[in-house]
Short mmCIF file of N, CA and C in Angstrom, two decimals:
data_model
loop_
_atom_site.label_atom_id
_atom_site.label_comp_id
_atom_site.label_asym_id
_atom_site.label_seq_id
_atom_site.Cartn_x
_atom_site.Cartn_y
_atom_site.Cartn_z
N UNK A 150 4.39 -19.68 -1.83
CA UNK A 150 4.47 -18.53 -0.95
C UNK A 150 3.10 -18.28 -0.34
N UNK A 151 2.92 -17.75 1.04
CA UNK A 151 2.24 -17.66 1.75
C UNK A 151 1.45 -16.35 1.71
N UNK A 152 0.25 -16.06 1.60
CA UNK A 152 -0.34 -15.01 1.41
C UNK A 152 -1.57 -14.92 3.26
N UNK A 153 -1.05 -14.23 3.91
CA UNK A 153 -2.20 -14.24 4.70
C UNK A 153 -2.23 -12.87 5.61
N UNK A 154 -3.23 -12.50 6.47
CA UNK A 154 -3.21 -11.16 7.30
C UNK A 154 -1.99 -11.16 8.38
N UNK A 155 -1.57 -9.94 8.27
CA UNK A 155 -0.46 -9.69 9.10
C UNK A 155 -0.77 -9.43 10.43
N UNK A 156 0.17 -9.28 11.53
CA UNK A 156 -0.59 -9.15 12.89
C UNK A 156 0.46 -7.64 13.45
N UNK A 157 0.40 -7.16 14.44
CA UNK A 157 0.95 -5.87 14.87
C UNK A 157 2.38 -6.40 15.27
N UNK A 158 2.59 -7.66 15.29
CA UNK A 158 4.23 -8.30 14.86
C UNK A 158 4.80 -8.02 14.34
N UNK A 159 4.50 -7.82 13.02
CA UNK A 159 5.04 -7.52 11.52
C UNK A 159 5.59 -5.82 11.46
N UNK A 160 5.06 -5.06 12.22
CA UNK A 160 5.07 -3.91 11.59
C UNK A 160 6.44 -3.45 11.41
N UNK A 161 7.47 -3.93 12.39
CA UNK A 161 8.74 -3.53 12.21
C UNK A 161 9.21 -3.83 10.63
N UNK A 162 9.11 -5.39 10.31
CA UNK A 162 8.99 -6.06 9.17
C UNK A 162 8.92 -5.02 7.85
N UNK A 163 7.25 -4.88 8.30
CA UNK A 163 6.64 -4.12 7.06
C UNK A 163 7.70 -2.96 6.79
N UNK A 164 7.34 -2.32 8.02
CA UNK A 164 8.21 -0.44 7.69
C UNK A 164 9.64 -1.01 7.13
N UNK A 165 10.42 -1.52 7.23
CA UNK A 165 11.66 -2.16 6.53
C UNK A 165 11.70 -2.51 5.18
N UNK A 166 10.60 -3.09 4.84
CA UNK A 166 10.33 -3.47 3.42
C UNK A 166 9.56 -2.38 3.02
N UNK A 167 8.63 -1.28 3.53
CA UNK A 167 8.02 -0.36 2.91
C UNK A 167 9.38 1.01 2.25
N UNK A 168 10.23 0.74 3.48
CA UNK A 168 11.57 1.89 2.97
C UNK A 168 12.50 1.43 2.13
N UNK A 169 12.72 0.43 2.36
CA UNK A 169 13.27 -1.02 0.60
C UNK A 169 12.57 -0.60 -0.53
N UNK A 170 11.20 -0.72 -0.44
CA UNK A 170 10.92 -0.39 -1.75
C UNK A 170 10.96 1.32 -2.16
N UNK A 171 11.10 2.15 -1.27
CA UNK A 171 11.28 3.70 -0.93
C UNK A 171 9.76 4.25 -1.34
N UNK A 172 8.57 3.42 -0.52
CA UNK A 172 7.81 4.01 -0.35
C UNK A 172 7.50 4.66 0.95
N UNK A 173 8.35 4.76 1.90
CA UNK A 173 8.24 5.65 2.59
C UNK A 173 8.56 7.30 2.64
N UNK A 174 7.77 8.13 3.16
CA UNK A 174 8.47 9.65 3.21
C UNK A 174 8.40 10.13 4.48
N UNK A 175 9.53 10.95 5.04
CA UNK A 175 9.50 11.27 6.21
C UNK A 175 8.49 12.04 7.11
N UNK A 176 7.60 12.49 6.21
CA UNK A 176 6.52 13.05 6.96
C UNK A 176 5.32 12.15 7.31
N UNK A 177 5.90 10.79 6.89
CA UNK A 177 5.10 9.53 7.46
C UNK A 177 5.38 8.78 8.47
N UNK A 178 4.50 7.93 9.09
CA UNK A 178 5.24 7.32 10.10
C UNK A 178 4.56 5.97 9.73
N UNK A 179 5.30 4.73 9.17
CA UNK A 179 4.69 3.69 8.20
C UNK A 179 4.57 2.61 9.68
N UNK A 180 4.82 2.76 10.70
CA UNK A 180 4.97 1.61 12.05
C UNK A 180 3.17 2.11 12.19
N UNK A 181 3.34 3.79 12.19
CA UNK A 181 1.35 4.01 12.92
C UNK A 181 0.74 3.83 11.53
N UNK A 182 1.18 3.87 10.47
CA UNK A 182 0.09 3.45 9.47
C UNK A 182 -0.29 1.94 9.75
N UNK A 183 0.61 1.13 9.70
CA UNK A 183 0.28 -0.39 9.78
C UNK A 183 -0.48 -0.89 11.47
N UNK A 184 0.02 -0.36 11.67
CA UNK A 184 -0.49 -0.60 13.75
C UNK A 184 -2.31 -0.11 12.98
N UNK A 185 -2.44 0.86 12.38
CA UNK A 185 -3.56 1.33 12.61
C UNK A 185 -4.84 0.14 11.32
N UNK A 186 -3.65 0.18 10.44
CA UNK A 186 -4.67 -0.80 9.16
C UNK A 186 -5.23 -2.00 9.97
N UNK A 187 -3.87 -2.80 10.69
CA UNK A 187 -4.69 -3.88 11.29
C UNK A 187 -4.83 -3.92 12.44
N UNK A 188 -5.63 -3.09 13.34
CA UNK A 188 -6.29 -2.61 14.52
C UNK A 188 -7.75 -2.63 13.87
N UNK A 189 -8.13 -2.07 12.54
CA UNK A 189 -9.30 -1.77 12.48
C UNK A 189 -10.09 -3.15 11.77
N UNK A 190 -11.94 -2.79 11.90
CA UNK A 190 -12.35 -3.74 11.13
C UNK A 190 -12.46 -3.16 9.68
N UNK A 191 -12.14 -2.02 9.27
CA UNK A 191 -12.17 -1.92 7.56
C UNK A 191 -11.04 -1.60 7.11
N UNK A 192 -9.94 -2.22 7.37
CA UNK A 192 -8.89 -2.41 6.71
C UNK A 192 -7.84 -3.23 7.19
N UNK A 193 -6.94 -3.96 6.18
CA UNK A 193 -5.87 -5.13 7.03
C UNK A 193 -4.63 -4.57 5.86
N UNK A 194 -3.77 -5.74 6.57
CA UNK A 194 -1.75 -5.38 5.87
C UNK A 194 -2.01 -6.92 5.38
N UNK A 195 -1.96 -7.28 4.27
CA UNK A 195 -1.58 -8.85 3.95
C UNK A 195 -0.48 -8.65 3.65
N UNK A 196 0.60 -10.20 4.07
CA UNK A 196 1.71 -10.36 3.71
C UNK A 196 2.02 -11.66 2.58
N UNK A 197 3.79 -11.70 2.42
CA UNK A 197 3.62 -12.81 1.44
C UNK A 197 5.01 -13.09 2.36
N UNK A 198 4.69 -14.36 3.18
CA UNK A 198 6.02 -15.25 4.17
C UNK A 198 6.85 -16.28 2.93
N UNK A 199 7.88 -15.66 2.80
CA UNK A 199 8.87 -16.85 2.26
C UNK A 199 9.44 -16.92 3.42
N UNK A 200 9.72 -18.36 3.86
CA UNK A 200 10.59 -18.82 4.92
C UNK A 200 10.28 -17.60 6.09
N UNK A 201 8.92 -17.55 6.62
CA UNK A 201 9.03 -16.88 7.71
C UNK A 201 9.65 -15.49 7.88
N UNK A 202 10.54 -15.29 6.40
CA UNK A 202 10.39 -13.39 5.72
C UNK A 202 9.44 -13.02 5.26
N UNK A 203 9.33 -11.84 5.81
CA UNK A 203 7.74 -10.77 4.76
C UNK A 203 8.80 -10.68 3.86
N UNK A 204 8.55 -10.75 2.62
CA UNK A 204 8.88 -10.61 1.47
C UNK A 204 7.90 -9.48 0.45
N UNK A 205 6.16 -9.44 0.67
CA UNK A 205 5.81 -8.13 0.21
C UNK A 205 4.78 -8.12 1.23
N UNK A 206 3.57 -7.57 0.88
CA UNK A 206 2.43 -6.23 1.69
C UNK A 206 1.78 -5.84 0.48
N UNK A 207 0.75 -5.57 0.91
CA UNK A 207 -0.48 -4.60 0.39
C UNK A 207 -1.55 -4.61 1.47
N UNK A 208 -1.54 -3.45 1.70
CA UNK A 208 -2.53 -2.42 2.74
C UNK A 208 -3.69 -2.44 2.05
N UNK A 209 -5.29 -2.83 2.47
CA UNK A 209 -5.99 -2.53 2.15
C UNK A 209 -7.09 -2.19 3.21
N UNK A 210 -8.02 -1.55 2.69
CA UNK A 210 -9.17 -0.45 3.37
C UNK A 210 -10.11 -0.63 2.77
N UNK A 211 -11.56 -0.01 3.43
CA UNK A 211 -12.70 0.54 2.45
C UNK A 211 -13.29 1.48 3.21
N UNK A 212 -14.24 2.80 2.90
CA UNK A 212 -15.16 3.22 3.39
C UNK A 212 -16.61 2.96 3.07
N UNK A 213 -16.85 2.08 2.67
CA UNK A 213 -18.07 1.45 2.77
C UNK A 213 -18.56 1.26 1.05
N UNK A 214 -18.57 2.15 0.38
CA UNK A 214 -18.45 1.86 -1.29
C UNK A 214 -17.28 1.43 -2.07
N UNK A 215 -16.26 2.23 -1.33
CA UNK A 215 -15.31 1.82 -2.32
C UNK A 215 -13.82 1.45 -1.44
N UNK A 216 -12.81 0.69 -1.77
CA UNK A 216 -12.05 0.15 -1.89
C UNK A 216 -10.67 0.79 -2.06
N UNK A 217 -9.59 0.43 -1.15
CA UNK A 217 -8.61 1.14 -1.28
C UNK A 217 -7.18 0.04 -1.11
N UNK A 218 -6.21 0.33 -2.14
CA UNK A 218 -5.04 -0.50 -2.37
C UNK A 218 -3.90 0.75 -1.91
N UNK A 219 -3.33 0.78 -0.78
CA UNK A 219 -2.05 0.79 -0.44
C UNK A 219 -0.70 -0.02 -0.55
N UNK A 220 0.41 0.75 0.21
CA UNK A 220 1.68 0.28 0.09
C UNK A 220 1.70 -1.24 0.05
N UNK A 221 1.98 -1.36 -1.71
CA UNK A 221 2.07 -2.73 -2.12
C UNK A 221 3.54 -2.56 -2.46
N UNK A 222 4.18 -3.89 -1.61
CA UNK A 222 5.70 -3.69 -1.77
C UNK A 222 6.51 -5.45 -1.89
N UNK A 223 7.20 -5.44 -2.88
CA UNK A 223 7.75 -6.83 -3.02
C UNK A 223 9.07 -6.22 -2.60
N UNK A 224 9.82 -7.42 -2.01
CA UNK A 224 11.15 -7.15 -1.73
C UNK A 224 11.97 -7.47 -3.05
N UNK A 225 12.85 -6.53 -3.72
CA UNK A 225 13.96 -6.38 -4.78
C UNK A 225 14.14 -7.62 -4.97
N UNK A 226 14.58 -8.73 -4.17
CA UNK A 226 15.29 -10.19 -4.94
C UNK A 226 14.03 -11.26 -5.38
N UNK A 227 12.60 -10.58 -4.77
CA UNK A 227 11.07 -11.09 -5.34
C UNK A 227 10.69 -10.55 -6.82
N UNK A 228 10.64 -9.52 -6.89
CA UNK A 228 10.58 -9.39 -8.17
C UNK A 228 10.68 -9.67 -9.73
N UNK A 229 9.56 -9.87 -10.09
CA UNK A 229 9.19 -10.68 -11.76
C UNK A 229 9.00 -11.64 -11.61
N UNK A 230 8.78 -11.93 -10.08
CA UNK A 230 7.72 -14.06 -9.91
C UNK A 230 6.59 -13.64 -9.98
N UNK A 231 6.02 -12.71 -10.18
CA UNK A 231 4.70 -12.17 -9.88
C UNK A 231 3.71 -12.23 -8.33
N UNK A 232 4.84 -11.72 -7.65
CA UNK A 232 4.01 -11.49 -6.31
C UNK A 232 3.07 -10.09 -6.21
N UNK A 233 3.68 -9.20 -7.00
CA UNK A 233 2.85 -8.27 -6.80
C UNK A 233 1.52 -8.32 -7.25
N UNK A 234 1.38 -8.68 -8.46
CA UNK A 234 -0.09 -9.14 -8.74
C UNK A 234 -0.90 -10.43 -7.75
N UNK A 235 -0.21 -11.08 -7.25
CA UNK A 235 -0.77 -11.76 -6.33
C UNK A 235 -1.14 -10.61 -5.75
N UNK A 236 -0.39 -10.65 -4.87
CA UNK A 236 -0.76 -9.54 -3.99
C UNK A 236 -2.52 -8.60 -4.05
N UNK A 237 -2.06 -7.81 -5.36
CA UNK A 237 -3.40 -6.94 -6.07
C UNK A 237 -4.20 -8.01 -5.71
N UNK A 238 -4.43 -8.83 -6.32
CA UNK A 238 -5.51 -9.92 -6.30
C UNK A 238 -5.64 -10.56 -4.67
N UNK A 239 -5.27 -10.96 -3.88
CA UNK A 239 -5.38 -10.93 -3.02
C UNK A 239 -6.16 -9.75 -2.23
N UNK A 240 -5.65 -8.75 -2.24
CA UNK A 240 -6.30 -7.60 -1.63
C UNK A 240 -7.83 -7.17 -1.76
N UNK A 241 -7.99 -7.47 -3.90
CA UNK A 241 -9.27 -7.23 -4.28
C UNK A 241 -10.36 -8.26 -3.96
N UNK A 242 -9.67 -9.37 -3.13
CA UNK A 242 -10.55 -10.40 -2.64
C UNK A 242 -11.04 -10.19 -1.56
N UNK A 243 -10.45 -9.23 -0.59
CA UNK A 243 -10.17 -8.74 0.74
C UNK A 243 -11.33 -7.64 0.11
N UNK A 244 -11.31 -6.51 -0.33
CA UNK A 244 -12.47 -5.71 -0.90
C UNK A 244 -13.89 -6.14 -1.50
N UNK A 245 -13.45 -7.36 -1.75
CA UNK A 245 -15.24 -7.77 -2.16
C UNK A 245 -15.46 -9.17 -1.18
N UNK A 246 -14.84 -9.01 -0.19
CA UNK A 246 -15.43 -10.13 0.79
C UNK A 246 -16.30 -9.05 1.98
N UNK A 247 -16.12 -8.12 1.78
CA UNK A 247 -16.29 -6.83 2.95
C UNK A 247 -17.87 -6.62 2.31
N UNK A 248 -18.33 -6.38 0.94
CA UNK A 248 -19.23 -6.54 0.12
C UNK A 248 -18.57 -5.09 -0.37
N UNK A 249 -17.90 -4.71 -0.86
CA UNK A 249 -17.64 -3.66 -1.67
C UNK A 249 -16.92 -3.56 -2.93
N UNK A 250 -18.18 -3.00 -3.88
CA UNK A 250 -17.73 -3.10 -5.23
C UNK A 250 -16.49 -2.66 -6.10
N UNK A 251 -15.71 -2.00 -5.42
CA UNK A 251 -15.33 -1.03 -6.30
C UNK A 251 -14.18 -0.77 -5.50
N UNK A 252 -12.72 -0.94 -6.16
CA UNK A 252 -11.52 -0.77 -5.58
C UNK A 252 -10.74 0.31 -6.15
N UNK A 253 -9.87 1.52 -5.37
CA UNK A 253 -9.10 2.28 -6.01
C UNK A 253 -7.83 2.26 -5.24
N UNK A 254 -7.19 3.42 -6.22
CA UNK A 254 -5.27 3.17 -5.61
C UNK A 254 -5.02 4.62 -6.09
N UNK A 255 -3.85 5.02 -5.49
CA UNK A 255 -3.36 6.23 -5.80
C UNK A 255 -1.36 6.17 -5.30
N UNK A 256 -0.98 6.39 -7.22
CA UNK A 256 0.25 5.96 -6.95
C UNK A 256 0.90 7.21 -7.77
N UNK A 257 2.13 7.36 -7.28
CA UNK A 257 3.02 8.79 -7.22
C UNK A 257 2.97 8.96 -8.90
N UNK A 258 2.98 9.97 -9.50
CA UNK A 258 2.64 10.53 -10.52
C UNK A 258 4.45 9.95 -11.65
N UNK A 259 5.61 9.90 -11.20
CA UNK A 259 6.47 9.34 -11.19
C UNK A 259 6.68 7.77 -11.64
N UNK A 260 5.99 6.86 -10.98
CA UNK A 260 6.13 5.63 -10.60
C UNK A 260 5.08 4.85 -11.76
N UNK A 261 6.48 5.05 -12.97
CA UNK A 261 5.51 4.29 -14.55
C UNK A 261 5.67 3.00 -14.61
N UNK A 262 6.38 2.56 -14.12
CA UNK A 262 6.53 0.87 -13.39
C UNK A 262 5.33 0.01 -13.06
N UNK A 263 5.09 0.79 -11.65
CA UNK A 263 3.92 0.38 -11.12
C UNK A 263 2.14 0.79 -11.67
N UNK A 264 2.61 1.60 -12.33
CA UNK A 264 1.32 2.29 -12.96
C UNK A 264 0.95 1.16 -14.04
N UNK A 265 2.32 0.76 -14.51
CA UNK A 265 2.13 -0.30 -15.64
C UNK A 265 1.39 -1.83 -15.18
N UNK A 266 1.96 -2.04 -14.31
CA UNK A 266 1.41 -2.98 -12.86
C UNK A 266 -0.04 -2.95 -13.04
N UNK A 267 -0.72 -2.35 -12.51
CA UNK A 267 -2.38 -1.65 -12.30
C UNK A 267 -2.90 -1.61 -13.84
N UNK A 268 -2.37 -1.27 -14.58
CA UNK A 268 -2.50 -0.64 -15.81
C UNK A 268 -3.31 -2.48 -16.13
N UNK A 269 -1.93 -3.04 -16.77
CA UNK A 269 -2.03 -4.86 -16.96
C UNK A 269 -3.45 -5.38 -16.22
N UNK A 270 -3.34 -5.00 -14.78
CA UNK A 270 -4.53 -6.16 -13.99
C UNK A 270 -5.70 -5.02 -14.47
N UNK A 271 -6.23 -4.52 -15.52
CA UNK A 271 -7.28 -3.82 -15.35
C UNK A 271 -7.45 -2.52 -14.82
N UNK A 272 -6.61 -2.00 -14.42
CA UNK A 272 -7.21 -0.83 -13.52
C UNK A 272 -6.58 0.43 -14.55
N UNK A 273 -7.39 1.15 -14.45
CA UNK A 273 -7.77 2.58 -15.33
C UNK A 273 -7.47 4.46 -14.41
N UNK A 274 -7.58 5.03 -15.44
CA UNK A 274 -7.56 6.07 -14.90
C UNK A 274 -9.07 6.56 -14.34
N UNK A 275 -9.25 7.25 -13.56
CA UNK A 275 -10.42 7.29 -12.93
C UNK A 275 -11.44 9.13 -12.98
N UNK A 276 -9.81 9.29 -13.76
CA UNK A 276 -10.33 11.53 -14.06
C UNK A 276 -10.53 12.02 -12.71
N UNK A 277 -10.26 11.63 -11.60
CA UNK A 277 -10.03 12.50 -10.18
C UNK A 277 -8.46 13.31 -10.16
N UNK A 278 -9.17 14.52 -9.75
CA UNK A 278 -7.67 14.95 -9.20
C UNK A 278 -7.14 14.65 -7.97
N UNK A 279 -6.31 14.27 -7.05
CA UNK A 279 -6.22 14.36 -5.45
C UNK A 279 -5.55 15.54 -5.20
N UNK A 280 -6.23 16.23 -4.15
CA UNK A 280 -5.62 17.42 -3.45
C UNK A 280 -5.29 17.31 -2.18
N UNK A 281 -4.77 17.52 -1.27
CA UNK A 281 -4.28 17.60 0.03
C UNK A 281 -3.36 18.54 0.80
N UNK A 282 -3.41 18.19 1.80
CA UNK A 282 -2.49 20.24 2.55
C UNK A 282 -2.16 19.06 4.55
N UNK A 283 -1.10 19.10 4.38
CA UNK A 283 -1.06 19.19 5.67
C UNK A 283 -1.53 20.31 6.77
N UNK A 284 -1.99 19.73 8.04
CA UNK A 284 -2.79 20.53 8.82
C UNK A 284 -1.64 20.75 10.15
N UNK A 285 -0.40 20.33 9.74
CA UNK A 285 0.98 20.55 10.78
C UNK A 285 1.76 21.14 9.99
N UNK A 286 1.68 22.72 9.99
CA UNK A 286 2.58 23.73 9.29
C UNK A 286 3.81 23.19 9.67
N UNK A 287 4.58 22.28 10.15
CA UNK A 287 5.99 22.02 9.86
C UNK A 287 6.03 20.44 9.35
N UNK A 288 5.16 19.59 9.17
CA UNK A 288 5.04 18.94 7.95
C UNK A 288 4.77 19.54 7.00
N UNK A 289 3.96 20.44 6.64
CA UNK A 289 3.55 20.93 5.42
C UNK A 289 5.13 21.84 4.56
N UNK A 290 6.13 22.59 5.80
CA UNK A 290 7.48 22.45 5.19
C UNK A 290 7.80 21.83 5.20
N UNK A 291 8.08 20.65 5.76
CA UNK A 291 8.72 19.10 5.61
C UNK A 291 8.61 19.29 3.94
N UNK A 292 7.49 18.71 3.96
CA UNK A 292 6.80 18.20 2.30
C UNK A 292 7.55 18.99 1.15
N UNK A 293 7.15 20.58 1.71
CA UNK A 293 7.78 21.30 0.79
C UNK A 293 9.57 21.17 0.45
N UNK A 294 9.87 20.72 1.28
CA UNK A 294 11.47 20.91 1.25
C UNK A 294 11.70 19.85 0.80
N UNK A 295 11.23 18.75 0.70
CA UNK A 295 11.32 17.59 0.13
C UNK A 295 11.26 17.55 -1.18
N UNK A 296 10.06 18.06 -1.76
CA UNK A 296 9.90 18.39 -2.72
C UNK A 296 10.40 19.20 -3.94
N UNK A 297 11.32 20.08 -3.10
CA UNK A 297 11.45 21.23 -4.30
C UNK A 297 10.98 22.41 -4.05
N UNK A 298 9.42 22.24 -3.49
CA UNK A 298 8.39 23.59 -3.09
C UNK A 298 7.20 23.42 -3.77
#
C-alpha cells in the first residue's frame, strides 16, 4: 500500500472517508479543512492508495515547535492490517523532516479505541486542558445542540 501526499483531488475522497470513519461534525466543513492542509507549506493530508482508493489519511501540521496529528482515518474493511500506525509513523516523519521536535494530537474524550492506538505507538498524556468557544453564535448552538448543551 501506497503512502504518499495527497493533492486538492482527493478532497472529495478524503471528506467521504473522514464521515466513514464519523469523524466529521457538522459545524465542520472537512472539503475547507483539507483544501487548506495541502495549500499550505506547514501542513499536508497523506494518503494510503489501495488500487487507486484512499483507503486512510492523516492530516498533519506544525507551528514551528511542535507538531500536530489530525483526522487519521482507515476505511472499516482496512482495519487491523495496521495502516493506522503506518499512517502515525508516516506523519511523524512528515514532523521531523520540517525540523520539529515534538508531535501532538487531540482525540475526542470518548474514542478509547484510538486513544489505545496513540497510547501503543508511545504517545502519552500531556496534562493540557483544551478549551475553545466558537466565535459564530449559531455554530456555537450548533455545537450545543449537538451535544446535549
Amino acid at each position: 500500500m501506497q503512502i504518499l501526499p495527497l493533492s486538492p483531488d482527493h478532497a472529495d475522497a478524503a471528506a467521504r472517508l473522514w464521515a466513514e470513519c464519523g469523524l466529521t461534525r457538522p459545524w465542520n466543513d472537512p472539503q475547507a479543512d483539507f483544501r487548506m492542509a495541502v495549500s499550505g507549506p506547514a501542513s499536508q493530508v497523506l494518503g494510503a492508495l489501495a488500487d487507486d482508493t484512499l483507503v486512510g489519511t492523516v492530516m498533519v501540521g506544525h507551528e514551528g515547535h511542535r507538531g500536530w496529528i489530525y483526522y487519521l482515518a482507515v476505511a472499516p474493511e482496512h482495519r487491523g492490517e495496521g495502516l493506522g500506525r503506518t499512517l502515525v509513523r508516516a506523519a511523524e516523519d512528515w514532523v521531523e523532516s520540517q525540523g520539529v521536535p515534538k508531535v501532538m494530537l487531540m482525540i475526542r474524550a470518548e474514542n478509547d479505541e484510538v486513544a489505545r492506538l496513540y497510547e501503543d505507538l508511545g504517545y502519552v498524556d500531556q496534562g493540557v486542558r483544551v478549551l475553545g468557544r466558537f466565535l459564530d453564535e449559531d455554530l456555537q448552538r450548533m455545537r450545543e445542540e449537538t451535544a446535549g448543551g
